[in-house]
Coordinates of C-alpha atoms and ligand atoms in Angstrom, one line a residue:
M772 CA 194.1 144.2 134.9
K773 CA 190.4 144.9 134.9
L774 CA 191.0 148.2 136.8
N775 CA 193.7 149.2 134.3
L776 CA 191.2 148.7 131.5
L777 CA 188.6 150.7 133.3
V778 CA 191.0 153.6 133.9
A779 CA 192.0 153.5 130.3
G780 CA 188.4 153.5 129.2
I781 CA 187.5 156.5 131.4
L782 CA 190.6 158.4 130.2
S783 CA 189.8 157.9 126.6
A784 CA 186.1 158.9 127.2
V785 CA 187.3 162.1 128.9
V786 CA 189.8 162.8 126.0
S787 CA 187.1 162.4 123.4
L788 CA 184.6 164.5 125.3
T789 CA 187.0 167.3 126.0
G790 CA 188.7 167.1 122.6
C791 CA 192.1 166.9 124.3
S792 CA 193.5 164.3 121.9
N793 CA 196.5 165.1 119.7
E794 CA 194.3 165.0 116.7
P795 CA 191.9 167.6 115.4
A796 CA 188.3 166.5 115.6
D797 CA 187.9 166.1 111.9
T798 CA 190.7 163.6 111.2
I799 CA 190.0 160.2 109.9
S800 CA 190.4 158.5 113.3
A801 CA 187.7 160.7 114.8
Q802 CA 185.5 159.9 111.8
G803 CA 186.3 156.3 112.4
Q804 CA 183.7 156.2 115.1
F805 CA 181.2 158.1 113.0
S806 CA 178.3 156.2 111.4
L807 CA 175.8 157.7 108.9
K808 CA 173.1 155.3 109.9
E809 CA 173.5 156.1 113.6
A810 CA 173.6 159.8 112.9
F811 CA 170.3 159.7 111.0
K812 CA 168.6 157.0 113.1
D813 CA 165.8 159.2 114.3
K814 CA 165.2 160.6 110.8
F815 CA 165.2 158.0 108.0
A816 CA 167.0 154.9 106.7
I817 CA 170.2 155.7 105.0
G818 CA 171.5 153.6 102.1
A819 CA 173.8 153.2 99.1
A820 CA 173.8 151.5 95.8
V821 CA 176.3 148.6 95.7
N822 CA 177.8 146.0 93.5
E823 CA 179.5 142.7 94.2
L824 CA 182.7 144.6 95.1
H825 CA 181.1 146.2 98.2
I826 CA 180.2 142.9 99.7
A827 CA 183.3 140.9 98.8
D828 CA 186.2 143.3 99.6
G829 CA 187.0 143.8 103.3
I830 CA 187.3 147.6 103.4
E831 CA 184.3 148.2 101.3
S832 CA 182.0 145.8 103.1
A833 CA 183.1 147.2 106.4
L834 CA 182.2 150.7 105.2
V835 CA 178.8 149.4 104.1
A836 CA 178.1 147.7 107.4
Q837 CA 179.2 150.7 109.4
H838 CA 177.2 153.3 107.6
Y839 CA 174.1 151.9 105.9
N840 CA 170.9 150.2 107.0
T841 CA 169.5 149.9 103.5
L842 CA 171.1 148.9 100.2
T843 CA 170.1 148.8 96.6
P844 CA 171.9 146.7 93.9
E845 CA 173.3 149.1 91.4
N846 CA 173.0 146.8 88.4
M847 CA 172.9 143.1 89.4
M848 CA 169.1 142.8 89.6
K849 CA 168.5 144.7 86.3
W850 CA 166.9 142.5 83.6
E851 CA 170.1 142.3 81.4
E852 CA 172.1 141.1 84.4
I853 CA 169.7 138.8 86.2
H854 CA 167.9 137.4 83.2
P855 CA 170.3 137.7 80.2
Q856 CA 168.8 135.1 78.0
P857 CA 165.2 133.7 77.8
D858 CA 166.1 130.5 79.7
Q859 CA 169.0 131.8 81.7
F860 CA 168.9 133.6 85.0
S861 CA 172.0 134.8 86.8
F862 CA 171.2 134.6 90.5
S863 CA 174.5 134.0 92.2
R864 CA 175.5 137.6 92.8
P865 CA 172.1 138.8 93.8
D866 CA 171.8 135.8 96.1
A867 CA 175.1 136.7 97.7
L868 CA 173.9 140.3 98.2
V869 CA 170.6 139.1 99.7
A870 CA 172.5 136.9 102.1
F871 CA 175.0 139.7 103.0
S872 CA 172.1 142.1 103.8
E873 CA 170.4 139.5 106.0
R874 CA 173.6 138.8 107.9
Q875 CA 174.1 142.6 108.5
G876 CA 170.5 143.3 109.3
I877 CA 170.3 145.6 106.3
Q878 CA 167.0 146.2 104.3
L879 CA 167.5 145.4 100.6
V880 CA 165.5 147.3 98.0
G881 CA 165.3 145.5 94.6
H882 CA 166.1 147.5 91.5
T883 CA 164.3 147.2 89.1
L884 CA 161.7 144.9 87.5
V885 CA 160.5 146.9 84.5
W886 CA 162.6 149.5 82.7
H887 CA 163.3 150.5 79.2
S888 CA 167.1 150.5 79.7
Q889 CA 169.5 147.6 80.5
T890 CA 166.8 145.3 79.2
P891 CA 167.9 142.9 76.4
D892 CA 166.4 143.1 72.9
W893 CA 165.0 139.5 73.1
V894 CA 162.5 140.8 75.6
F895 CA 160.7 142.8 72.9
Y896 CA 161.6 141.1 69.7
H897 CA 161.3 137.6 68.2
Q898 CA 164.4 136.0 66.8
D899 CA 163.3 137.0 63.3
G900 CA 163.4 140.6 64.3
T901 CA 159.6 141.1 64.5
R902 CA 158.1 142.7 67.6
K903 CA 156.3 140.7 70.1
N904 CA 152.6 141.5 70.7
R905 CA 150.9 142.7 73.8
A906 CA 149.9 139.3 75.1
E907 CA 153.4 137.8 74.6
L908 CA 155.1 140.7 76.3
L909 CA 152.7 140.6 79.2
T910 CA 153.3 136.9 79.7
L911 CA 157.0 137.5 79.7
M912 CA 156.8 140.4 82.1
K913 CA 154.7 138.3 84.5
S914 CA 157.1 135.3 84.3
H915 CA 160.1 137.6 84.9
I916 CA 158.6 139.3 87.9
E917 CA 157.5 135.9 89.3
A918 CA 161.0 134.5 88.8
V919 CA 162.9 137.5 90.3
A920 CA 160.5 139.1 92.9
G921 CA 159.2 135.6 93.7
R922 CA 162.6 134.2 94.4
Y923 CA 163.3 136.9 97.0
K924 CA 159.9 137.0 98.5
G925 CA 160.1 137.9 102.2
R926 CA 163.8 138.7 101.8
V927 CA 163.9 141.7 99.6
Y928 CA 162.1 144.4 101.5
A929 CA 160.8 146.5 98.6
W930 CA 161.0 146.7 94.8
D931 CA 161.4 149.6 92.4
V932 CA 158.7 148.0 90.2
V933 CA 158.8 150.4 87.3
N934 CA 161.7 152.7 86.6
E935 CA 161.6 155.9 84.5
A936 CA 158.3 155.6 82.7
F937 CA 157.7 159.3 82.3
N938 CA 158.9 162.0 80.0
E939 CA 159.8 165.4 81.4
D940 CA 156.4 166.8 80.5
G941 CA 154.6 164.2 82.4
T942 CA 153.5 162.1 79.5
L943 CA 154.4 158.5 79.3
R944 CA 157.8 157.7 77.7
Q945 CA 157.4 156.0 74.3
S946 CA 159.3 152.9 75.5
L947 CA 158.8 149.5 73.9
W948 CA 156.9 148.5 77.0
Y949 CA 154.5 151.4 76.3
E950 CA 154.4 150.9 72.5
I951 CA 153.7 147.1 72.7
I952 CA 151.5 146.8 75.8
G953 CA 149.9 150.3 76.1
D954 CA 149.7 152.6 79.1
D955 CA 148.4 149.9 81.4
Y956 CA 151.8 148.2 81.4
L957 CA 152.5 150.0 84.7
D958 CA 149.3 148.7 86.3
M959 CA 150.1 145.2 85.2
A960 CA 153.7 145.4 86.5
F961 CA 152.5 146.5 89.9
E962 CA 149.8 143.7 90.0
Y963 CA 152.3 141.0 89.0
A964 CA 154.8 142.3 91.6
H965 CA 152.1 142.2 94.3
E966 CA 151.2 138.6 93.3
A967 CA 154.9 137.5 93.3
A968 CA 155.9 139.2 96.6
P969 CA 152.8 140.0 98.6
N970 CA 154.7 141.5 101.5
A971 CA 157.1 143.7 99.6
R972 CA 156.7 147.4 99.5
L973 CA 156.2 148.5 95.8
Y974 CA 157.6 151.7 94.4
Y975 CA 157.6 153.8 91.3
N976 CA 161.1 155.3 90.7
D977 CA 162.2 158.1 88.4
Y978 CA 164.6 161.1 88.0
N979 CA 163.7 164.8 87.8
L980 CA 160.6 164.3 89.8
F981 CA 161.1 167.8 91.2
K982 CA 159.8 169.1 87.9
P983 CA 156.1 170.1 88.3
A984 CA 155.0 168.5 85.0
K985 CA 156.7 165.2 85.7
R986 CA 155.5 165.3 89.3
K987 CA 151.9 165.7 88.0
G988 CA 152.2 162.6 85.7
V989 CA 153.4 160.5 88.6
I990 CA 150.7 161.7 90.9
E991 CA 148.1 160.7 88.3
L992 CA 149.7 157.3 88.2
V993 CA 149.5 156.9 91.9
K994 CA 145.9 158.0 91.9
R995 CA 145.0 155.6 89.1
L996 CA 146.6 152.6 90.7
K997 CA 145.0 153.4 94.0
S998 CA 141.6 153.9 92.5
K999 CA 141.9 150.4 90.8
G1000 CA 142.9 148.9 94.1
I1001 CA 146.5 148.1 92.9
Q1002 CA 149.2 148.2 95.5
I1003 CA 151.6 151.1 95.3
D1004 CA 153.5 152.1 98.4
G1005 CA 155.9 154.8 97.5
V1006 CA 157.6 157.1 95.0
G1007 CA 161.3 157.1 94.6
M1008 CA 162.9 160.5 93.7
Q1009 CA 166.3 159.5 92.2
A1010 CA 168.1 162.8 93.0
H1011 CA 171.0 162.9 90.5
Y1012 CA 171.8 166.5 91.2
A1013 CA 174.5 169.2 90.5
L1014 CA 175.9 172.2 92.3
D1015 CA 173.3 174.6 90.7
Y1016 CA 170.5 172.1 90.0
P1017 CA 167.7 171.7 90.8
S1018 CA 165.8 174.3 92.8
F1019 CA 165.4 173.0 96.4
D1020 CA 162.0 174.6 96.6
D1021 CA 160.9 172.2 93.8
V1022 CA 162.4 169.2 95.6
E1023 CA 160.5 170.2 98.7
A1024 CA 157.2 170.7 96.8
S1025 CA 157.5 167.2 95.3
I1026 CA 158.2 165.6 98.6
E1027 CA 155.0 167.3 100.0
A1028 CA 152.9 166.5 96.9
F1029 CA 153.8 162.8 96.7
S1030 CA 153.3 162.4 100.4
A1031 CA 149.9 164.0 100.2
Q1032 CA 148.9 161.0 98.0
G1033 CA 149.4 158.8 101.0
V1034 CA 152.6 157.1 99.7
D1035 CA 156.1 156.9 101.2
V1036 CA 158.6 159.3 99.6
M1037 CA 162.2 158.0 99.2
I1038 CA 165.3 159.7 97.9
T1039 CA 166.7 156.8 96.0
E1040 CA 169.7 157.7 94.0
L1041 CA 171.3 160.7 95.6
D1042 CA 174.6 162.2 94.1
I1043 CA 175.7 165.8 93.5
S1044 CA 178.0 166.2 90.5
V1045 CA 180.5 169.1 90.9
L1046 CA 181.3 169.1 87.2
P1047 CA 179.9 171.3 84.5
F1048 CA 177.0 169.6 82.8
P1049 CA 177.7 169.3 79.0
D1050 CA 174.1 169.4 77.8
D1051 CA 171.8 171.9 79.6
E1052 CA 168.7 170.6 77.8
N1053 CA 169.1 167.1 79.1
M1054 CA 170.0 167.4 82.7
G1055 CA 168.7 164.6 84.8
A1056 CA 169.7 161.0 84.5
D1057 CA 168.8 159.6 81.1
V1058 CA 171.3 156.7 80.9
G1059 CA 170.9 156.9 77.1
L1060 CA 172.7 160.2 77.0
S1061 CA 176.4 159.9 76.0
I1062 CA 178.7 162.7 75.0
A1063 CA 182.3 162.4 73.9
L1064 CA 184.9 163.4 76.5
Q1065 CA 186.1 167.0 76.3
D1066 CA 188.7 168.4 78.6
E1067 CA 186.8 171.6 79.4
Y1068 CA 184.2 169.4 81.1
N1069 CA 186.7 167.6 83.1
P1070 CA 188.4 170.3 85.1
Y1071 CA 189.4 168.6 88.4
T1072 CA 191.5 165.6 87.3
E1073 CA 193.8 165.9 90.3
V1074 CA 191.9 167.3 93.3
L1075 CA 188.7 169.1 93.9
P1076 CA 189.5 172.8 94.7
K1077 CA 188.5 173.9 98.2
E1078 CA 185.8 176.4 97.0
K1079 CA 184.1 173.6 95.0
L1080 CA 184.3 171.2 98.0
D1081 CA 182.6 174.0 100.1
E1082 CA 179.9 174.4 97.5
L1083 CA 179.3 170.6 97.6
A1084 CA 179.1 170.7 101.3
S1085 CA 176.6 173.5 101.4
R1086 CA 174.4 171.8 98.8
Y1087 CA 174.4 168.6 100.9
E1088 CA 173.7 170.6 104.0
A1089 CA 170.7 172.4 102.4
L1090 CA 169.3 169.2 101.0
F1091 CA 169.6 167.3 104.3
A1092 CA 168.0 170.2 106.1
I1093 CA 165.0 169.7 103.8
F1094 CA 165.0 165.9 104.2
N1095 CA 165.1 166.3 108.0
R1096 CA 162.3 168.8 108.0
H1097 CA 160.2 166.2 106.2
S1098 CA 161.5 163.1 107.9
D1099 CA 157.8 162.2 108.7
K1100 CA 157.4 161.8 104.9
V1101 CA 160.9 160.7 103.7
G1102 CA 161.4 157.1 104.7
R1103 CA 164.8 156.6 103.2
V1104 CA 167.8 158.4 101.6
T1105 CA 170.0 156.3 99.4
F1106 CA 173.2 157.5 97.8
W1107 CA 173.9 156.1 94.3
G1108 CA 177.2 154.6 95.2
V1109 CA 179.5 154.3 98.2
H1110 CA 182.5 156.4 97.2
D1111 CA 183.5 158.7 94.4
A1112 CA 185.9 156.3 92.7
H1113 CA 183.0 154.0 92.0
S1114 CA 180.3 156.6 91.1
W1115 CA 178.6 156.3 87.8
R1116 CA 178.9 160.1 87.6
N1117 CA 182.5 159.6 86.5
N1118 CA 181.1 158.2 83.3
W1119 CA 177.7 159.7 82.8
P1120 CA 176.9 161.6 80.6
M1121 CA 180.5 161.9 79.5
P1122 CA 182.8 158.8 80.0
G1123 CA 186.2 159.2 81.6
R1124 CA 185.7 162.2 83.9
K1125 CA 186.7 162.6 87.5
D1126 CA 183.7 163.6 89.6
Y1127 CA 183.3 164.0 93.4
P1128 CA 179.5 163.5 94.0
L1129 CA 179.3 161.3 97.2
L1130 CA 180.1 161.6 100.9
F1131 CA 183.1 159.2 100.6
G1132 CA 186.0 160.4 98.4
H1133 CA 188.1 158.7 95.8
D1134 CA 190.3 157.5 98.7
K1135 CA 187.2 155.9 100.3
Q1136 CA 187.5 158.3 103.3
L1137 CA 184.5 160.2 104.6
K1138 CA 184.6 163.8 103.6
T1139 CA 185.0 166.0 106.6
F1140 CA 181.8 168.0 105.9
A1141 CA 179.8 164.8 106.1
T1142 CA 180.3 164.6 109.9
R1143 CA 178.7 168.1 110.1
L1144 CA 175.6 167.6 108.1
P1145 CA 172.3 168.6 109.8
Y1146 CA 171.5 165.3 111.5
A1147 CA 168.9 166.7 113.8
G1148 CA 166.3 169.3 113.7
Ligands
XIL543 C1 173.3 153.3 86.4 C2 174.5 152.5 87.0 O1 174.9 153.3 88.1 C3 175.6 152.3 86.0 O2 176.6 151.5 86.5 C4 175.0 151.7 84.7 O3 176.0 151.6 83.7 C5 173.8 152.5 84.2 O4 172.9 152.7 85.2 N1 168.9 155.7 87.0 C6 168.8 154.5 87.6 C7 170.0 153.6 87.8 O5 167.6 154.1 87.9 O6 169.7 152.3 87.6 C8 171.1 154.1 86.9 O7 172.2 153.3 87.3 C9 171.3 155.6 87.0 C10 170.1 156.3 86.6

């Protein structure tokens, strides 16, 4: 019996080495052995944004465990979800994700403590509609950070402390955080996060950070925090891209520039839309942008044509060639979603489209080109 098993094992090893199986190398069964986290293990951590579905459902959670060694909650740790009312926290789903990550040996990155979006109005306004003042908002920010980052102290590896604080020109966004507290709200958020979770890595996260002006604003932030002795460990470049956007030279220049400040660089929300973007002025990832569905912007409702799939493949190849070249600087690459069916790009900035931005398709199968990305070199 043992001998039979041994012979069978040797035979199957020979078949897979010589490619003498009945199936072409790129079929799903060949991909079944393939693991993104294994493929990139000498380069950087590889991750995905997940929601409760990915840890509850059998197929989804198996995919997650097979391919990723870092996860980010897509929505469940955002203020409106985790702290929907002044005296109400909603910890059951995040607790389950933290426990799942620990069981699987996956590093969880918390997203996000301070952001202008997906944050309830009561954070900024009194019940009578008047705005809170600086002291009130700072007190609330501190208690929120203590409650959330403090709860997962030692269990959540890192936090996106502040998300999307900058305008495209590198000035600070006129969010309610900024208007009510002033420009040191970022400094305070990082201080509170450090107090609440002293061992967590603390990151600033934003989109379009390849843009030189925006890059400059973030570099100034990093310098200021460091000069004040406030902990900041990394910059997250979201990377919501498209087939013709952005210039990879700019991406590379930003990786180099952030790293030169002595912080980790992470690609935190990678996806590449194959669809025409309906508003050239506002490419990026401003979640506030919403444009009514028009058929001309939704051309691939059945399948993605081969030439577009090839374009997607070569975009991903070029990007990963850059990330590999800078794997001494890039600590992590996280996709914003696991598979196309669940990607936010189907609904942003135009709800109801069919996009194909990730490595796993609408059928949850790994796209063939993903097994041929540059994993080394
Ligand atoms: C998106 C989620 O994917 C959507 O499900 C949600 O409706 C809106 O937010 N930048 C970020 C992410 O930092 O949190 C956003 O996630 C995408 C843009």
